[in-house]
Coordinates of C-alpha atoms and ligand atoms in Angstrom, one line a residue:
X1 CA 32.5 -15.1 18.6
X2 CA 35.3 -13.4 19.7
X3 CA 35.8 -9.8 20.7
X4 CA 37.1 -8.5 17.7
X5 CA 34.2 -10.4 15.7
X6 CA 31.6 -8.4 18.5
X7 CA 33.4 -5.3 17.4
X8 CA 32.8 -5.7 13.9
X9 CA 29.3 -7.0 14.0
X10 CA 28.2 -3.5 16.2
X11 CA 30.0 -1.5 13.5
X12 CA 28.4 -3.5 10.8
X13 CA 24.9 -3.3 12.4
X14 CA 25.4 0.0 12.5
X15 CA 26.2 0.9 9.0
X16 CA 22.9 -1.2 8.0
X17 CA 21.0 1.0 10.1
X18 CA 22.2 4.3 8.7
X19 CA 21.4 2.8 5.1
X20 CA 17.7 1.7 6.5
X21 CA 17.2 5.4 7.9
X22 CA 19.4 7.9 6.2
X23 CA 20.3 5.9 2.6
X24 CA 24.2 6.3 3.4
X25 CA 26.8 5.1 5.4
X26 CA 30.5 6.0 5.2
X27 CA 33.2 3.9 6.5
X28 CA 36.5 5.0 7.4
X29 CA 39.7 3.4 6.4
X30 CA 38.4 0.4 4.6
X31 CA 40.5 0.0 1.9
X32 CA 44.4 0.1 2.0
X33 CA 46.2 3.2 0.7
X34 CA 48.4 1.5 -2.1
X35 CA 45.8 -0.2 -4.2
X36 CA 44.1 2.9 -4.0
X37 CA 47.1 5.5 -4.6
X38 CA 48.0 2.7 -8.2
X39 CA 44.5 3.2 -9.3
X40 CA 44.6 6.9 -8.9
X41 CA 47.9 7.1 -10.7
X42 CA 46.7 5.0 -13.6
X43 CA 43.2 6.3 -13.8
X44 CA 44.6 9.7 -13.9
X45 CA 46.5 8.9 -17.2
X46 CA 42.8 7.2 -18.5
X47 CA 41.0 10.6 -18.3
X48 CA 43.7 12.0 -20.8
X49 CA 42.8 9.2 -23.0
X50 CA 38.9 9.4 -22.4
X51 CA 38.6 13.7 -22.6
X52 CA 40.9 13.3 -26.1
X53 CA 38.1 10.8 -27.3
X54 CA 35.1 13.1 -26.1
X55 CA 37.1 15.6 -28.2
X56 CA 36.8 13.6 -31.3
X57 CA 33.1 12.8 -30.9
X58 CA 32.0 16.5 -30.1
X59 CA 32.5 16.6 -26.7
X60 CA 31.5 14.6 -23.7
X61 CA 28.0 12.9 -24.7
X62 CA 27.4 13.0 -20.6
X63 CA 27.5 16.5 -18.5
X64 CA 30.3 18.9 -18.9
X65 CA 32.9 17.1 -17.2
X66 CA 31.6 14.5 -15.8
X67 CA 32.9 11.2 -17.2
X68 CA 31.5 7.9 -17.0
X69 CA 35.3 6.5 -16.2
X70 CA 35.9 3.1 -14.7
X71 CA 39.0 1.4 -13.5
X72 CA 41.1 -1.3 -15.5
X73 CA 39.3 -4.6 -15.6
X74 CA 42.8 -6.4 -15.6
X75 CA 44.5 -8.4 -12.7
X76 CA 47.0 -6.0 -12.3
X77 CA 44.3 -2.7 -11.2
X78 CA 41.6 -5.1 -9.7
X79 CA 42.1 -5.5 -5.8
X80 CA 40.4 -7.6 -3.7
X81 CA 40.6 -5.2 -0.9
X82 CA 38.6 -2.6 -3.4
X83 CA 36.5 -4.9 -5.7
X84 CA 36.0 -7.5 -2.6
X85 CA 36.5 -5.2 0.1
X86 CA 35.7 -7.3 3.5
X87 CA 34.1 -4.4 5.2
X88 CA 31.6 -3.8 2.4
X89 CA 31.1 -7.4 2.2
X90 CA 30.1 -7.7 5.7
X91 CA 27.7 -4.7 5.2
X92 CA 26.1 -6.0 2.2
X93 CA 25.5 -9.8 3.6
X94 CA 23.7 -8.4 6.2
X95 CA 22.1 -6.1 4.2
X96 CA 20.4 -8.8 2.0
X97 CA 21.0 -11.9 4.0
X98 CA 23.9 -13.7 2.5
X99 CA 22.7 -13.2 -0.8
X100 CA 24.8 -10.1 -2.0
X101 CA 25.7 -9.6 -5.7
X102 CA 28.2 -7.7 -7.7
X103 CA 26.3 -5.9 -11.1
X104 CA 28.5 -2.8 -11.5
X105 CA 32.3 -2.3 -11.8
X106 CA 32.8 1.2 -13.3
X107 CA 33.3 4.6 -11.9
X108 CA 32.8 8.6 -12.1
X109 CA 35.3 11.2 -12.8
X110 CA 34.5 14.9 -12.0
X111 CA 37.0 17.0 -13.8
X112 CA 37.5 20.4 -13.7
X113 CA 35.9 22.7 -15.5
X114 CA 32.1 20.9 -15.0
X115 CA 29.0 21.8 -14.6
X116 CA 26.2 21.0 -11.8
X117 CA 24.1 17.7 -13.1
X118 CA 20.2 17.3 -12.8
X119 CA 19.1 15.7 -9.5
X120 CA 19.0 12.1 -10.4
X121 CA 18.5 8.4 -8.6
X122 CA 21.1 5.6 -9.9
X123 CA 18.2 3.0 -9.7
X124 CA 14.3 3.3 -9.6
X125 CA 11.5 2.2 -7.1
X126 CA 10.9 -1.0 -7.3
X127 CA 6.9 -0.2 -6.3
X128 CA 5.0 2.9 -7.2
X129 CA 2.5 5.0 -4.5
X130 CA 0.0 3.5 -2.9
X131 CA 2.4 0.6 -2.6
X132 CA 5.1 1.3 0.8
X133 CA 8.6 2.3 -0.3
X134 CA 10.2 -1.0 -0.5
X135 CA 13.5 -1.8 1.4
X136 CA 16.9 -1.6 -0.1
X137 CA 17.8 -4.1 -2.7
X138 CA 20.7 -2.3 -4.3
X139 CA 23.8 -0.1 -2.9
X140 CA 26.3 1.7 -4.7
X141 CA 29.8 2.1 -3.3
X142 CA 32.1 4.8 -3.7
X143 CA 35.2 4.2 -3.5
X144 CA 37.6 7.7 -4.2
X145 CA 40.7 7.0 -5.3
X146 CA 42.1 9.8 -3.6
X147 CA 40.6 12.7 -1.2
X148 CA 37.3 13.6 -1.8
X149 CA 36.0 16.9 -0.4
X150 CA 34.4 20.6 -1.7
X151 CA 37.4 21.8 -3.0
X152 CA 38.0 18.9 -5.6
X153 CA 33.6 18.2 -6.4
X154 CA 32.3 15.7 -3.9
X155 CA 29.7 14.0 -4.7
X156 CA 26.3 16.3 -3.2
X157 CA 23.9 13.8 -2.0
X158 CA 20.4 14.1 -0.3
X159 CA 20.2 12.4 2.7
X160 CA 16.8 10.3 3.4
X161 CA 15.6 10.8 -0.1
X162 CA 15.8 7.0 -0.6
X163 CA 12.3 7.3 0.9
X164 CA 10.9 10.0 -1.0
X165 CA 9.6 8.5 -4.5
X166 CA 9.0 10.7 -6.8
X167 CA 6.0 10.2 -8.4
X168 CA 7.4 7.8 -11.2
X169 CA 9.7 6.4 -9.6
X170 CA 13.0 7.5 -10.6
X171 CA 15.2 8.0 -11.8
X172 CA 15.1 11.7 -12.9
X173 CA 14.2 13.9 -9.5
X174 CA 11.1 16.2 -10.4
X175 CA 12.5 20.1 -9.8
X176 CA 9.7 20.9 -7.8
X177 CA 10.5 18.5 -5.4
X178 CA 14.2 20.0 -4.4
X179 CA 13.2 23.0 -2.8
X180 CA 10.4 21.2 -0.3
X181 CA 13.1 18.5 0.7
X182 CA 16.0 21.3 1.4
X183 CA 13.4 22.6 3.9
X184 CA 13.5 19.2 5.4
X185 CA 16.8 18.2 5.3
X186 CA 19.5 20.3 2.6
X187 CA 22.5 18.2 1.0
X188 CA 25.6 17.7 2.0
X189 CA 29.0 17.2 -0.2
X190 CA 30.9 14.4 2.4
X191 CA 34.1 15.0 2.7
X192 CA 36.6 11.2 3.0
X193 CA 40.2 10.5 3.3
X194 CA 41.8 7.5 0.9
X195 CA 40.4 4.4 2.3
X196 CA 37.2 5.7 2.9
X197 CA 34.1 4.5 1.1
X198 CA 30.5 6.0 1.1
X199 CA 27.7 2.7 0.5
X200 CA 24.7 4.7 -0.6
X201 CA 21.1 3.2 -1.8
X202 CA 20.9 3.8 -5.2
X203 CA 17.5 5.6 -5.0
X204 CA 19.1 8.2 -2.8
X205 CA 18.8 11.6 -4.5
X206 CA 22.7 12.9 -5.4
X207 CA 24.5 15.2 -8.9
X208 CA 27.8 15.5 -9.3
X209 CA 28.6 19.5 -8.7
X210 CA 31.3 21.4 -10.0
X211 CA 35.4 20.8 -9.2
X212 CA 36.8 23.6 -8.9
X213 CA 40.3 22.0 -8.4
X214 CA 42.7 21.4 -11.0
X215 CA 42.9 17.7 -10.8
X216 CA 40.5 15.0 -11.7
X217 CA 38.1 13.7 -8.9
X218 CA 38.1 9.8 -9.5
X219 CA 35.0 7.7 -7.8
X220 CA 35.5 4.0 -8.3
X221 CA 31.7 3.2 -8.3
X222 CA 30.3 -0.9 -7.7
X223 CA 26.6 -1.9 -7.3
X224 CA 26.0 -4.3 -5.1
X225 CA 22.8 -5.7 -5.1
X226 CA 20.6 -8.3 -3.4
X227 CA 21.0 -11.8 -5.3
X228 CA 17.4 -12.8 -5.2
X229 CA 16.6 -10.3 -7.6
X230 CA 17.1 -11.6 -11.2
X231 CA 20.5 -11.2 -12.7
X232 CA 20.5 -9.0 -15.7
X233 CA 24.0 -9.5 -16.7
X234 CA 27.5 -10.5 -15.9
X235 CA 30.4 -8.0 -15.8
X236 CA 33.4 -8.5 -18.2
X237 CA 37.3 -9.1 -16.7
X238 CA 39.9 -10.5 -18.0
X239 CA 41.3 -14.1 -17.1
X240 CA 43.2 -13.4 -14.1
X241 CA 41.1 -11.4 -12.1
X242 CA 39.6 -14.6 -10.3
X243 CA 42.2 -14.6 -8.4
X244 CA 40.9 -11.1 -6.7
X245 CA 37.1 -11.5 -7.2
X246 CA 36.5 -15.4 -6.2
X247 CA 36.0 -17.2 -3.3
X248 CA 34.7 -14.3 -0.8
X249 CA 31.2 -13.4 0.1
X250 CA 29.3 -11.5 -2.5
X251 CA 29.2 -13.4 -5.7
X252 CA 31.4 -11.6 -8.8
X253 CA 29.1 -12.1 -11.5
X254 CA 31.6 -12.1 -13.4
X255 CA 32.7 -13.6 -16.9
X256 CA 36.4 -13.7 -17.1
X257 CA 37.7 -13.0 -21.0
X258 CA 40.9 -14.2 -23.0
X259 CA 40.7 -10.7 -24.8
X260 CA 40.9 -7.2 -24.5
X261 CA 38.5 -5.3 -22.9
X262 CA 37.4 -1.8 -23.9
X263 CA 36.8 -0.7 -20.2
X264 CA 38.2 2.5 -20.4
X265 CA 36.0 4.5 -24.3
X266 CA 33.1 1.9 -24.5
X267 CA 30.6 3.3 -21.5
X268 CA 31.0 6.9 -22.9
X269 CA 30.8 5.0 -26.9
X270 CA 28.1 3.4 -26.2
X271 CA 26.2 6.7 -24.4
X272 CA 27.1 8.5 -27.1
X273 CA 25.4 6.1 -30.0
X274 CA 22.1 6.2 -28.0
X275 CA 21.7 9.7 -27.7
X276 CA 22.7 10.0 -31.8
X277 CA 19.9 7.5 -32.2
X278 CA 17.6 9.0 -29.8
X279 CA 18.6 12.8 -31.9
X280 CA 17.9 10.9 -35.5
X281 CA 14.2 9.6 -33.9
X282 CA 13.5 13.2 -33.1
X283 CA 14.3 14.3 -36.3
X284 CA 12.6 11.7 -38.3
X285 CA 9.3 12.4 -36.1
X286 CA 9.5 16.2 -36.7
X287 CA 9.8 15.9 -40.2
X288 CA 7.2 13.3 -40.6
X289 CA 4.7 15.8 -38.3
X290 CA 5.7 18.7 -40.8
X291 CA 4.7 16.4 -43.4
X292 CA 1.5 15.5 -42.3
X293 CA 0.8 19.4 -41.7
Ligands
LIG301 O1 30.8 12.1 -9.7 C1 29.9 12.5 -9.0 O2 30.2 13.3 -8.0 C2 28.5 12.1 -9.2 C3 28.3 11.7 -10.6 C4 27.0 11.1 -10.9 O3 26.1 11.0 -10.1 C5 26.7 10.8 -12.3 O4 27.6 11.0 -13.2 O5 25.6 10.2 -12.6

């Protein structure tokens, strides 16, 4: 091993600890400004595109302003040193011994103008009380595309709550249970420089707050989780990506495609038909109960 290996396996040790105990770890400077400052640029000119189409549909199916908006799933806005990112990597084989999997590629934007989410996990418990809280199986990493801090709506998130199941599980956080963990241990909105990436266990408690900015906040947001657990679907890129996403050490899980990919309107589409269908079963059901009346 040599010293700068030694170096790198403390720092990585480290981060796996703070994900064991806290639920978070940020690392500093880990991915290269330019990747970074083209994604920003481009992504930028995607919310445009992505608030227009909200427009048409009667507004943004999610929380005021906060838009389920990923990256470009083509080989010219996906980077190795984001999508593949050797620091993460390292992290994340450690974390589930050499088994690490990608199963998200997508991202949050916080634009201005929103509103304060509902306290929410991005995964569930994978055992229920009077089972122990089982260990991490799943991260997600944030990835801002530029500075991320109060002023433009960083991310709040709760530190520890990884350990705190609510009593279902996830992924909703039960009101009642906010103000008896701020006596323990209140959020805190982190505040990162381009290049630095928060890994956080995606049972940890966090909401997307307000921006009060007048740019977009864009979060480049992957799951990586551990590949014993069954795979539940690949991720669509197109051909040419393999070239970034192959041959490092968590597996892509991905299908590569000779076609177009809606990256950018389908999440929110999609979103946006199951709440219409969720809205039509409600309807049906009252009617059918006033009918029975
Ligand atoms: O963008 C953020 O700050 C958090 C967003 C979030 O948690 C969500 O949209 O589910």
């Amino acid at each position: 091993m040599t010293s700068r290996n030694r170096v790198h396996a403390t720092e990585t040790e480290a981060a796996v600890s703070s994900i064991h105990e806290h639920g978070f770890v940020i690392i500093k400077e880990a991915v290269p400004k330019e990747p970074l400052a083209v994604l920003r640029e481009r992504m930028d000119r995607d919310t445009e595109e992505l608030l227009a189409y909200c427009e048409s549909i009667g507004g943004n199916p999610r929380e005021r302003g906060h838009l389920q908006q990923g990256p470009p799933v083509s080989s010219e806005y996906v980077f190795a040193d984001v999508a593949m990112n050797h620091y993460v990597n390292r992290i994340c084989n450690q974390l589930y011994n050499n088994r690490p999997r990608l199963t998200f590629y997508n991202g949050n934007t916080n634009c201005p103008g929103s509103t304060t989410q509902g306290l929410h996990m991005d995964g569930r418990h994978a055992t229920l009380a009077p089972e122990p809280v089982a260990p991490t199986s799943s991260v997600v990493v944030d990835i801002p595309a530029g500075p991320m801090n109060k002023q433009n709506g960083s991310i709040q998130i709760w530190p520890g709550t990884h350990l705190v199941r609510p009593p279902e599980g996830g992924p909703r956080v039960p009101k009642n249970l906010e103000a008896d963990r701020v006596a323990i241990e209140p959020p805190i909105q982190p505040e990162t420089q381009v290049g630095d990436v928060l890994i956080r266990d995606t049972r940890l408690w966090h909401r997307g707050v307000p921006n009060p900015s007048d740019r977009p906040r864009h979060m480049i947001a992957l799951i990586v989780t551990d590949g014993r657990l069954p795979v539940r679907g690949k991720l669509d890129f197109q051909k040419g990506c393999e070239d970034a996403l192959e041959g490092h050490t968590v597996d892509s899980n991905a299908n590569y495609l000779d076609e177009e990919i809606d990256y950018l309107l389908s999440p929110t589409r999609r979103i946006y038909m199951s709440r219409q269908s969720a809205k039509a079963e409600q309807e049906r059901q009252t009617e059918s109960a006033k009918e029975s009346a």
